[in-house]
Coordinates of C-alpha atoms in Angstrom, one line a residue:
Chain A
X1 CA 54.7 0.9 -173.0
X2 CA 56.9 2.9 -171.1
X3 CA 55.5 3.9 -167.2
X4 CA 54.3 7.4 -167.2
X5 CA 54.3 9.2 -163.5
X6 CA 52.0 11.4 -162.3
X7 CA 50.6 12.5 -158.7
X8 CA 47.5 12.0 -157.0
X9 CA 45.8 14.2 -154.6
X10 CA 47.0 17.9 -154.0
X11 CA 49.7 17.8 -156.3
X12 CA 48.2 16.2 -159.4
X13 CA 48.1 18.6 -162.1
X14 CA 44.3 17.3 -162.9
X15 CA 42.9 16.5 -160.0
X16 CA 39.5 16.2 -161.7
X17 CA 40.3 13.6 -164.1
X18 CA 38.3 10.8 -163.9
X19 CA 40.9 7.6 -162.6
X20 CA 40.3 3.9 -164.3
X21 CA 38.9 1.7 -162.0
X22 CA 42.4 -0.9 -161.1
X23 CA 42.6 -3.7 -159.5
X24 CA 46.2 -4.6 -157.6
X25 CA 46.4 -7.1 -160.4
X26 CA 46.0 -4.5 -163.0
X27 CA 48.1 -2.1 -161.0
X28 CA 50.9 -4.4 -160.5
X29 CA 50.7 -4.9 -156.8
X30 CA 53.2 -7.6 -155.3
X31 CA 56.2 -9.3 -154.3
X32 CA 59.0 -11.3 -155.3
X33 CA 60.8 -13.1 -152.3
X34 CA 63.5 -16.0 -151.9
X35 CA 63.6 -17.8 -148.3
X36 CA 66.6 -19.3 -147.4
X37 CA 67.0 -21.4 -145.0
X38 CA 70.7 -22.2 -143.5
X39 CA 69.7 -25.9 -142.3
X40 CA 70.7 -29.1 -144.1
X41 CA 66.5 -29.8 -143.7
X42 CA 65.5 -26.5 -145.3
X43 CA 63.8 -28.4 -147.9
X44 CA 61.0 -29.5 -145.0
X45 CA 61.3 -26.1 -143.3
X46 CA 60.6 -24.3 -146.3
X47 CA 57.7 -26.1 -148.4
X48 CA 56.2 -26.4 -144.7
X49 CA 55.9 -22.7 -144.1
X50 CA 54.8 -22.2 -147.9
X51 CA 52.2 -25.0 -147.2
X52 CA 50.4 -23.8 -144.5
X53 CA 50.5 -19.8 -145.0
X54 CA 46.6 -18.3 -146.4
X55 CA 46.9 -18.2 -149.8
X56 CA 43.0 -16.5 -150.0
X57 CA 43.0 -13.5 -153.2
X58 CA 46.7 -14.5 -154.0
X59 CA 48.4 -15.4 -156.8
X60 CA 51.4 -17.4 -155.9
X61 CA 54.0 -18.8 -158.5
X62 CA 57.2 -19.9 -157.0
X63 CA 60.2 -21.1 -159.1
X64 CA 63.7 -22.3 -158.6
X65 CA 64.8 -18.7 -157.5
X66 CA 62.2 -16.7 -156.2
X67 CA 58.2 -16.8 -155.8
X68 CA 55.9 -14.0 -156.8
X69 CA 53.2 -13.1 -154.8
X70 CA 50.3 -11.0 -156.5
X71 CA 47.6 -9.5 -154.7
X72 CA 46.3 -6.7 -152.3
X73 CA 48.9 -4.8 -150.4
X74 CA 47.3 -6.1 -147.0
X75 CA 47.1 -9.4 -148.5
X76 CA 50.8 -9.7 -149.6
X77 CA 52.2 -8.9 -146.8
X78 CA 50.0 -10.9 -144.5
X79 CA 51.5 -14.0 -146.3
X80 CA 54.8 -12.9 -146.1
X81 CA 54.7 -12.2 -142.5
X82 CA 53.0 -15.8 -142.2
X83 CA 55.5 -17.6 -144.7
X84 CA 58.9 -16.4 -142.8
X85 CA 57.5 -16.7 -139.3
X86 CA 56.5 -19.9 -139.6
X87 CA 59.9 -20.6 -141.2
X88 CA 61.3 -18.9 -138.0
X89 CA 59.6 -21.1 -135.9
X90 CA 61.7 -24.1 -137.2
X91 CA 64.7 -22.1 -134.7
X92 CA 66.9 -22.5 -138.2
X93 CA 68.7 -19.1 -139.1
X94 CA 67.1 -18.1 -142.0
X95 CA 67.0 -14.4 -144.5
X96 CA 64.2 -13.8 -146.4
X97 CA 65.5 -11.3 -149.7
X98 CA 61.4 -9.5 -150.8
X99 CA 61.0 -6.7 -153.6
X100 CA 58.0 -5.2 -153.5
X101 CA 56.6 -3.4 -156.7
X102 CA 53.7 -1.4 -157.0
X103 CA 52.4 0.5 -160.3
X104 CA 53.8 -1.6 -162.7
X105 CA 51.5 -4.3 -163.9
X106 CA 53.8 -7.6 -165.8
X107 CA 57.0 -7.6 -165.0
X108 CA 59.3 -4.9 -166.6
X109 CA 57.0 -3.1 -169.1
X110 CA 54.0 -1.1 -168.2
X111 CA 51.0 -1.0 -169.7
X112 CA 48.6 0.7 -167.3
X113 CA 46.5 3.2 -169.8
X114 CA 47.4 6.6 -170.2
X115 CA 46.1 8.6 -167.3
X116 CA 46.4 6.7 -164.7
X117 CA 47.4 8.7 -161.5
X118 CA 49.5 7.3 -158.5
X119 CA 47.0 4.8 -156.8
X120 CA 46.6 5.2 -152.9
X121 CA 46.8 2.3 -150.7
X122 CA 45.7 2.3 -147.1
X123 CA 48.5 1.3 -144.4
X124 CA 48.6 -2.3 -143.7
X125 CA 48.8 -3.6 -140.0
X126 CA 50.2 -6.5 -139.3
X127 CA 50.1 -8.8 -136.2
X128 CA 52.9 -9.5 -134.1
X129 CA 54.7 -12.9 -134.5
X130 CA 56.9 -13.0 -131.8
X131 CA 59.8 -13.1 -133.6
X132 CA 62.8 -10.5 -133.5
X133 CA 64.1 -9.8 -137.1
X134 CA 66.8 -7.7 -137.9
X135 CA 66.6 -5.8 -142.2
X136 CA 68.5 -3.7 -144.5
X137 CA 65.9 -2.0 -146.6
X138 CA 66.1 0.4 -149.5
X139 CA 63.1 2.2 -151.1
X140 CA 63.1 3.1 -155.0
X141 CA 60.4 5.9 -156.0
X142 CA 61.3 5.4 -159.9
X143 CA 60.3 8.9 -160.9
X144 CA 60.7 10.0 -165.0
X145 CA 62.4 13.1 -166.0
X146 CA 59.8 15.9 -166.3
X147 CA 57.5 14.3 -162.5
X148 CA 57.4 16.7 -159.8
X149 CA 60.2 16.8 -157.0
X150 CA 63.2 14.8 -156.5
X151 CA 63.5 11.1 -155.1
X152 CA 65.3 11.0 -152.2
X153 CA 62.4 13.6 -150.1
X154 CA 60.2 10.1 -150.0
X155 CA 63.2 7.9 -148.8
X156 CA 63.4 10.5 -146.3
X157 CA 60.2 10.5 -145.0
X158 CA 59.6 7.1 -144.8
X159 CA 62.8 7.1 -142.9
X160 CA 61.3 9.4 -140.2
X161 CA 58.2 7.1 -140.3
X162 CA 60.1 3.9 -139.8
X163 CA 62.2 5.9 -136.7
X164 CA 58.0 6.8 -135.4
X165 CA 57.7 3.3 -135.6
X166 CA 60.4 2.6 -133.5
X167 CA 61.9 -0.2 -135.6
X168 CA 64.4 2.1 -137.1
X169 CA 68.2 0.6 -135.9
X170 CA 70.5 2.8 -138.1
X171 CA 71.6 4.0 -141.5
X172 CA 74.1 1.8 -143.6
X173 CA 75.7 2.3 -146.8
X174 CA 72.7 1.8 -149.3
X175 CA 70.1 0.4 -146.8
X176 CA 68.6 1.8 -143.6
X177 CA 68.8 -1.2 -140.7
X178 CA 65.4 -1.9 -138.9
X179 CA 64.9 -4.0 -135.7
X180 CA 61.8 -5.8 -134.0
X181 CA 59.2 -8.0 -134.2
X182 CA 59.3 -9.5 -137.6
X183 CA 55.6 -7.9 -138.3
X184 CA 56.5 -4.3 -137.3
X185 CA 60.1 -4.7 -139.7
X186 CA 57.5 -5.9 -142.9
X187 CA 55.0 -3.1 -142.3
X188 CA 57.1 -0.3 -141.9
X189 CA 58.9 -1.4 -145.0
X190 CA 55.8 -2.1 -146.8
X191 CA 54.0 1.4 -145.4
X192 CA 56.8 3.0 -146.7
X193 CA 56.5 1.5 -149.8
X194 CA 52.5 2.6 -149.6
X195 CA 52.7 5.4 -148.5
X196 CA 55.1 6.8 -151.8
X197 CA 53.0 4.8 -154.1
X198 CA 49.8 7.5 -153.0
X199 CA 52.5 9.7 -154.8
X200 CA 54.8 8.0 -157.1
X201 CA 53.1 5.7 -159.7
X202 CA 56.0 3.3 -159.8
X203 CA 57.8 2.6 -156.5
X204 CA 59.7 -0.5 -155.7
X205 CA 61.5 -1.9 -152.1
X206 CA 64.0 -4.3 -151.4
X207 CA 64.5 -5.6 -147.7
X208 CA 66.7 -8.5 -146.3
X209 CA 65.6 -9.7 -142.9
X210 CA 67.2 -11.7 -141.0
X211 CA 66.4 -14.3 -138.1
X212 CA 67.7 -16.9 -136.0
X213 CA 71.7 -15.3 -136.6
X214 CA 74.1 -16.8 -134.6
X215 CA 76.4 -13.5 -135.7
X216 CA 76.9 -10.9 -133.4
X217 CA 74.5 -8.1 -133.8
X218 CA 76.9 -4.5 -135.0
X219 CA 74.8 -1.8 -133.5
Chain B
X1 CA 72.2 16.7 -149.1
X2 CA 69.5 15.2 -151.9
X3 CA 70.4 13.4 -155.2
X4 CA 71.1 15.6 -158.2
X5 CA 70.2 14.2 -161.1
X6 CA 72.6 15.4 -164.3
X7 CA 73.6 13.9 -167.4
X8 CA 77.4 13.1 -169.0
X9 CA 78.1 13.1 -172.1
X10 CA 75.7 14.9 -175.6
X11 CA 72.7 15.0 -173.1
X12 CA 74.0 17.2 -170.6
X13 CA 73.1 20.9 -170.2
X14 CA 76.8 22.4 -169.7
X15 CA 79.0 19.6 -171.4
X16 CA 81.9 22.3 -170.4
X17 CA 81.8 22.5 -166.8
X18 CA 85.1 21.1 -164.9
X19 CA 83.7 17.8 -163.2
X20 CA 85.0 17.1 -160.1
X21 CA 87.7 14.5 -159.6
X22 CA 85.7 11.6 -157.6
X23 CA 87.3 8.5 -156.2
X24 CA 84.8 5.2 -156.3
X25 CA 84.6 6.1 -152.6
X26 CA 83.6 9.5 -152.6
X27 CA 80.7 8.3 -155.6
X28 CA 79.2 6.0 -153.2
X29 CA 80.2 2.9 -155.5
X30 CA 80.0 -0.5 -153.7
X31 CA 77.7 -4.0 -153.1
X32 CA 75.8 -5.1 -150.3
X33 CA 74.8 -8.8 -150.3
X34 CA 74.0 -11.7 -148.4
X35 CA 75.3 -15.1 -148.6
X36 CA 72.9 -17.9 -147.6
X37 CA 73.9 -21.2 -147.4
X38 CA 70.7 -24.0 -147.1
X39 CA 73.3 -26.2 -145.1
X40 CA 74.1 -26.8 -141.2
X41 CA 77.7 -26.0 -142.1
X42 CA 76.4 -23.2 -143.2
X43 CA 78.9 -20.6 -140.9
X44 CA 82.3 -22.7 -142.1
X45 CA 81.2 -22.5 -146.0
X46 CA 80.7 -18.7 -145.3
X47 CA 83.5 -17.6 -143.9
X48 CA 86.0 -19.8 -145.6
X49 CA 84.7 -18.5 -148.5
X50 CA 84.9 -14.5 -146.8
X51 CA 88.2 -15.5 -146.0
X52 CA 89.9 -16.7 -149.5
X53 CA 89.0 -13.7 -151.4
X54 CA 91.3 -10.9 -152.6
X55 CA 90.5 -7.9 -150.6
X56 CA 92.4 -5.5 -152.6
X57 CA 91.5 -2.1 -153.0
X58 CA 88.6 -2.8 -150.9
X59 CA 86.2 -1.8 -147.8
X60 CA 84.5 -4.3 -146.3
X61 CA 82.4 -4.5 -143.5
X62 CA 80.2 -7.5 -142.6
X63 CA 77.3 -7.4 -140.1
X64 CA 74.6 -9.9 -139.1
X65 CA 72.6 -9.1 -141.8
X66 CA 74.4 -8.1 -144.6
X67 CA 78.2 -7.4 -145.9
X68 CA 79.1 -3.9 -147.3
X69 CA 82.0 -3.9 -150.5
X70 CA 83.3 -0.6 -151.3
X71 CA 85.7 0.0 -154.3
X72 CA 86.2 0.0 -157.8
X73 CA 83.3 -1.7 -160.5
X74 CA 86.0 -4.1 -160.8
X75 CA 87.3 -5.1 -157.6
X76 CA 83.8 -5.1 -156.4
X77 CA 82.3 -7.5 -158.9
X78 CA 85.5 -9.7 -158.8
X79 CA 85.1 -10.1 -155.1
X80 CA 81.6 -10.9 -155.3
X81 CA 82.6 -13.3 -157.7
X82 CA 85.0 -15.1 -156.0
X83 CA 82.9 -15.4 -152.6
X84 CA 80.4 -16.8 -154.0
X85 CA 82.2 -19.5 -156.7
X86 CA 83.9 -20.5 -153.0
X87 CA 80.9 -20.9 -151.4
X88 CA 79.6 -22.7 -154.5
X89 CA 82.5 -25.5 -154.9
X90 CA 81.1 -27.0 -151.6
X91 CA 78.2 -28.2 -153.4
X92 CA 75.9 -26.7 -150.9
X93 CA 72.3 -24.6 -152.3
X94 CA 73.1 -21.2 -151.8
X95 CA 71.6 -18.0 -152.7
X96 CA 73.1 -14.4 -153.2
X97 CA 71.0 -11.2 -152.5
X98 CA 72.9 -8.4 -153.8
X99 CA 72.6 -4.6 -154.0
X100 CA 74.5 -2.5 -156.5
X101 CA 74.7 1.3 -156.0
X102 CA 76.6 3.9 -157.2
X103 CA 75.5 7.8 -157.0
X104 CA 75.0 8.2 -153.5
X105 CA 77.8 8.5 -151.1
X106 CA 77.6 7.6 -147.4
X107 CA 74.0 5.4 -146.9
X108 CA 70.7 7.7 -147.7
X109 CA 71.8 10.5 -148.0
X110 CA 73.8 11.9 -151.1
X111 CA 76.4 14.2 -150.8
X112 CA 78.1 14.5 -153.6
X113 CA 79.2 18.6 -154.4
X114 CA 77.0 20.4 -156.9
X115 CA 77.9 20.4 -160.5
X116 CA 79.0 16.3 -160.5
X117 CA 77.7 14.8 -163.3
X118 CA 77.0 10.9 -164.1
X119 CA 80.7 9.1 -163.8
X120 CA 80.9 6.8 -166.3
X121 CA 83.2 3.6 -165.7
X122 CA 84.4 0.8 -167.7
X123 CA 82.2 -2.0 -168.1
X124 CA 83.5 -5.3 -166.1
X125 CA 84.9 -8.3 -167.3
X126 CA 85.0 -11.5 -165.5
X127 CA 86.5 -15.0 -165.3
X128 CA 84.5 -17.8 -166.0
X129 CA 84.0 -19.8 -163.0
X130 CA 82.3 -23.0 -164.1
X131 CA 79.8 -22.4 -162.0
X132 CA 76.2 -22.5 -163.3
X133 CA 74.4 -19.5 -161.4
X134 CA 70.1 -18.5 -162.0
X135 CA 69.6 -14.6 -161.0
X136 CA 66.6 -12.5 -161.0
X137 CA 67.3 -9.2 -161.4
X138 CA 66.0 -6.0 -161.2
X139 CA 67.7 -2.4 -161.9
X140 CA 66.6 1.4 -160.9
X141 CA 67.5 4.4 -162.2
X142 CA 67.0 7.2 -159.6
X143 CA 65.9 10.1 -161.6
X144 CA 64.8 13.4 -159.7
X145 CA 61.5 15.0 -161.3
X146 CA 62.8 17.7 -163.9
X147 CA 65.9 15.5 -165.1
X148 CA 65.3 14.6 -168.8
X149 CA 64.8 11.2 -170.1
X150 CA 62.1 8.4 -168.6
X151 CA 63.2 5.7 -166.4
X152 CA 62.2 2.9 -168.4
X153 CA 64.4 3.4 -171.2
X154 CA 67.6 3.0 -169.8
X155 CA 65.9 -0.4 -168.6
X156 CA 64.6 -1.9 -171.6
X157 CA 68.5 -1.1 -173.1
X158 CA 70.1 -3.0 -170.4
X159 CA 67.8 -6.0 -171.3
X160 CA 68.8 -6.1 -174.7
X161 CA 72.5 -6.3 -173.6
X162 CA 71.9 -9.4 -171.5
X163 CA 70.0 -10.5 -174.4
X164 CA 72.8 -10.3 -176.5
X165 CA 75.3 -11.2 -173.6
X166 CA 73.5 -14.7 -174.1
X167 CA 72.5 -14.8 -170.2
X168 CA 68.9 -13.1 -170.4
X169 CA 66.5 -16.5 -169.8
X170 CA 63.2 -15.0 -169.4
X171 CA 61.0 -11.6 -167.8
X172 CA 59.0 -12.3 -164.8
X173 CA 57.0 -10.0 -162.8
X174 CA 59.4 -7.6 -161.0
X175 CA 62.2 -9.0 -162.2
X176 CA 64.6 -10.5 -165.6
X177 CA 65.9 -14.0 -165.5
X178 CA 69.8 -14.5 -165.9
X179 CA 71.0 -18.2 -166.6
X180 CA 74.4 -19.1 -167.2
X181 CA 78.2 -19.2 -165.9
X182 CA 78.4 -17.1 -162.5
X183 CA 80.5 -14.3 -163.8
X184 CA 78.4 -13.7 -166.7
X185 CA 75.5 -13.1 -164.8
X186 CA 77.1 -11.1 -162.6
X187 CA 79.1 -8.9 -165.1
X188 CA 75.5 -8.8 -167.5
X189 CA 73.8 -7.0 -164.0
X190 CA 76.9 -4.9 -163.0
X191 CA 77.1 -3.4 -166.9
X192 CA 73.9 -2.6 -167.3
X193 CA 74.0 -0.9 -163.8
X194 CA 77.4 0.7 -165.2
X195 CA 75.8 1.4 -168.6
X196 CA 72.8 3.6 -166.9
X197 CA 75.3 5.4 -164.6
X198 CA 76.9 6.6 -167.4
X199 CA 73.8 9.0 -168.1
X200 CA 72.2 9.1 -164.4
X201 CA 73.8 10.2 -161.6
X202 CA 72.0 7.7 -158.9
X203 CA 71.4 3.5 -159.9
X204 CA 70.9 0.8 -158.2
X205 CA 70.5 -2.6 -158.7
X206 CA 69.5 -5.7 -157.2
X207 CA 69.7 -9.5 -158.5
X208 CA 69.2 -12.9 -156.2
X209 CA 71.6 -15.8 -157.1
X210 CA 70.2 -19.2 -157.0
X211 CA 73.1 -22.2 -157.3
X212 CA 73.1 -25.8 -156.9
X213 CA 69.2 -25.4 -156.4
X214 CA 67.7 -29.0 -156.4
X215 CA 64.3 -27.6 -157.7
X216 CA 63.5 -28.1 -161.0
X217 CA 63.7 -25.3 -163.5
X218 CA 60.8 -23.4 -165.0
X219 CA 61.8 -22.3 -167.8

């Protein structure tokens, strides 16, 4: 029950052994999110935006904390781009707080069958909303002792990709700071988070995004 | 300038060599969260309750997304603590996303000297605050490939503590459920994210706090 890491394409150690057919479901493909909304109506605001977002080859649960989102890659993050810019759209300043997981089916114990290799994802694209959003975000490739290389070598590429991107704003303490339309912030976050996964069986990412502030923006 | 994985401790592989006198500072120890208020007074609740805490010992630097808290375990967790019971006691819905790291120095990049091995600190303790808090929460040990040990392990341990801490409420996907005073969830999170960086060099750890939430609880 424990996740076992191994590496796809040139680097797998078996790159002739046969992979399991997985669904996202089966590979644990998702996100976890809370929306809050800094507006005495952010009941409305909120079950508005959760109302009228696609909810096509999803599996949604939301509870008094967070809400789950299960599904493709592409899929996810298409409702998550819908769900907080329609939110946006309200004018209230709002944060959206998403984890992403991939690779780890359930919540904390794995049970993907022996064997299975880091699953590939393509690179979602996502359309632009419009709206200017502002994010810390951290990537986690959750390597085990004995895997190939080292952890941070993904971070930093993904880094480089996000600076490609041109949403890359800065490095923080803990959290590198992106910047732009809220659609280029989720999918450079989210491609990073893809584009480890084609390596790293388990890889998780937290980003905070941020819209509407009345604060001062610290370049 | 990447993370080096080592061990503290009867795991590591020269228990002998000198370790490196290391400040919280220098080890990268600190928070980064953000306080959402669901309330149009939303910027008064916030910085009345940035404002009443005890900055001792402390860096803090707050930006329009997040608020960086460098220091001690202890002084960071108490000052978390007492933000948020502030913001709390104005009855408003709020909601706490919060990093934990310790490992990593500076923001992405790590660089600590070589030779440091996991620091261990002293588990926290923390006043009640009568304040009834919900968390999800999520923890990562950063192994590097070749390090010994798995990454789950240290994970399924942590859970049994919060188990036993009387706080763990449930696993979803992603993600544990934490229900009970404020400063036990809290203090549940930031020892089993001081428990695993007793053996790892580089954890993090994230948890959302969800108080005064008028949805109903799923249990």
């Amino acid at each position: 029950m424990r996740c076992r890491i191994s590496y796809g394409g040139a680097v797998t150690t078996n790159p002739a052994a046969p992979r399991p057919a997985l669904s996202p479901v089966d590979y644990g493909v998702g996100a976890r999110f809370t929306l809050s909304v800094y507006d005495s109506d952010y009941v409305r605001i909120i079950l508005d935006a959760l109302a009228g977002a696609n909810r096509d080859g999803l599996t949604i649960e939301t509870s008094d904390i967070s809400t789950f989102v299960g599904g493709t890659e592409a899929r996810v993050l298409e409702f998550l781009r819908e769900v907080i810019a329609a939110a946006a759209a309200s004018g209230a300043h709002l944060s959206a707080a998403a984890l992403l997981s991939r690779g780890c089916p359930g919540e904390l114990a794995c049970a993907l069958p022996d064997g299975v290799a880091a699953l590939g994802a393509e690179p979602v694209a996502l359309a632009p909303t419009g709206v200017r959003a502002r994010a810390h975000w951290s990537l986690y490739p959750l390597l085990d002792g004995g895997a190939n290389g080292d952890h941070m070598s993904p971070i930093y590429a993904a880094i480089e990709d996000a600076k490609s991107a041109g949403v890359y704003a800065g490095s923080d303490h803990f959290a590198t700071r992106l910047d732009g339309d809220l659609a280029e912030v989720l999918a450079t976050a989210a491609n990073g988070w893809i584009g480890v996964g084609g390596v790293v069986q388990h890889v998780t990412t937290h980003l905070t995004v941020s819209i509407n502030s009345p604060s001062p923006i610290a370049e």
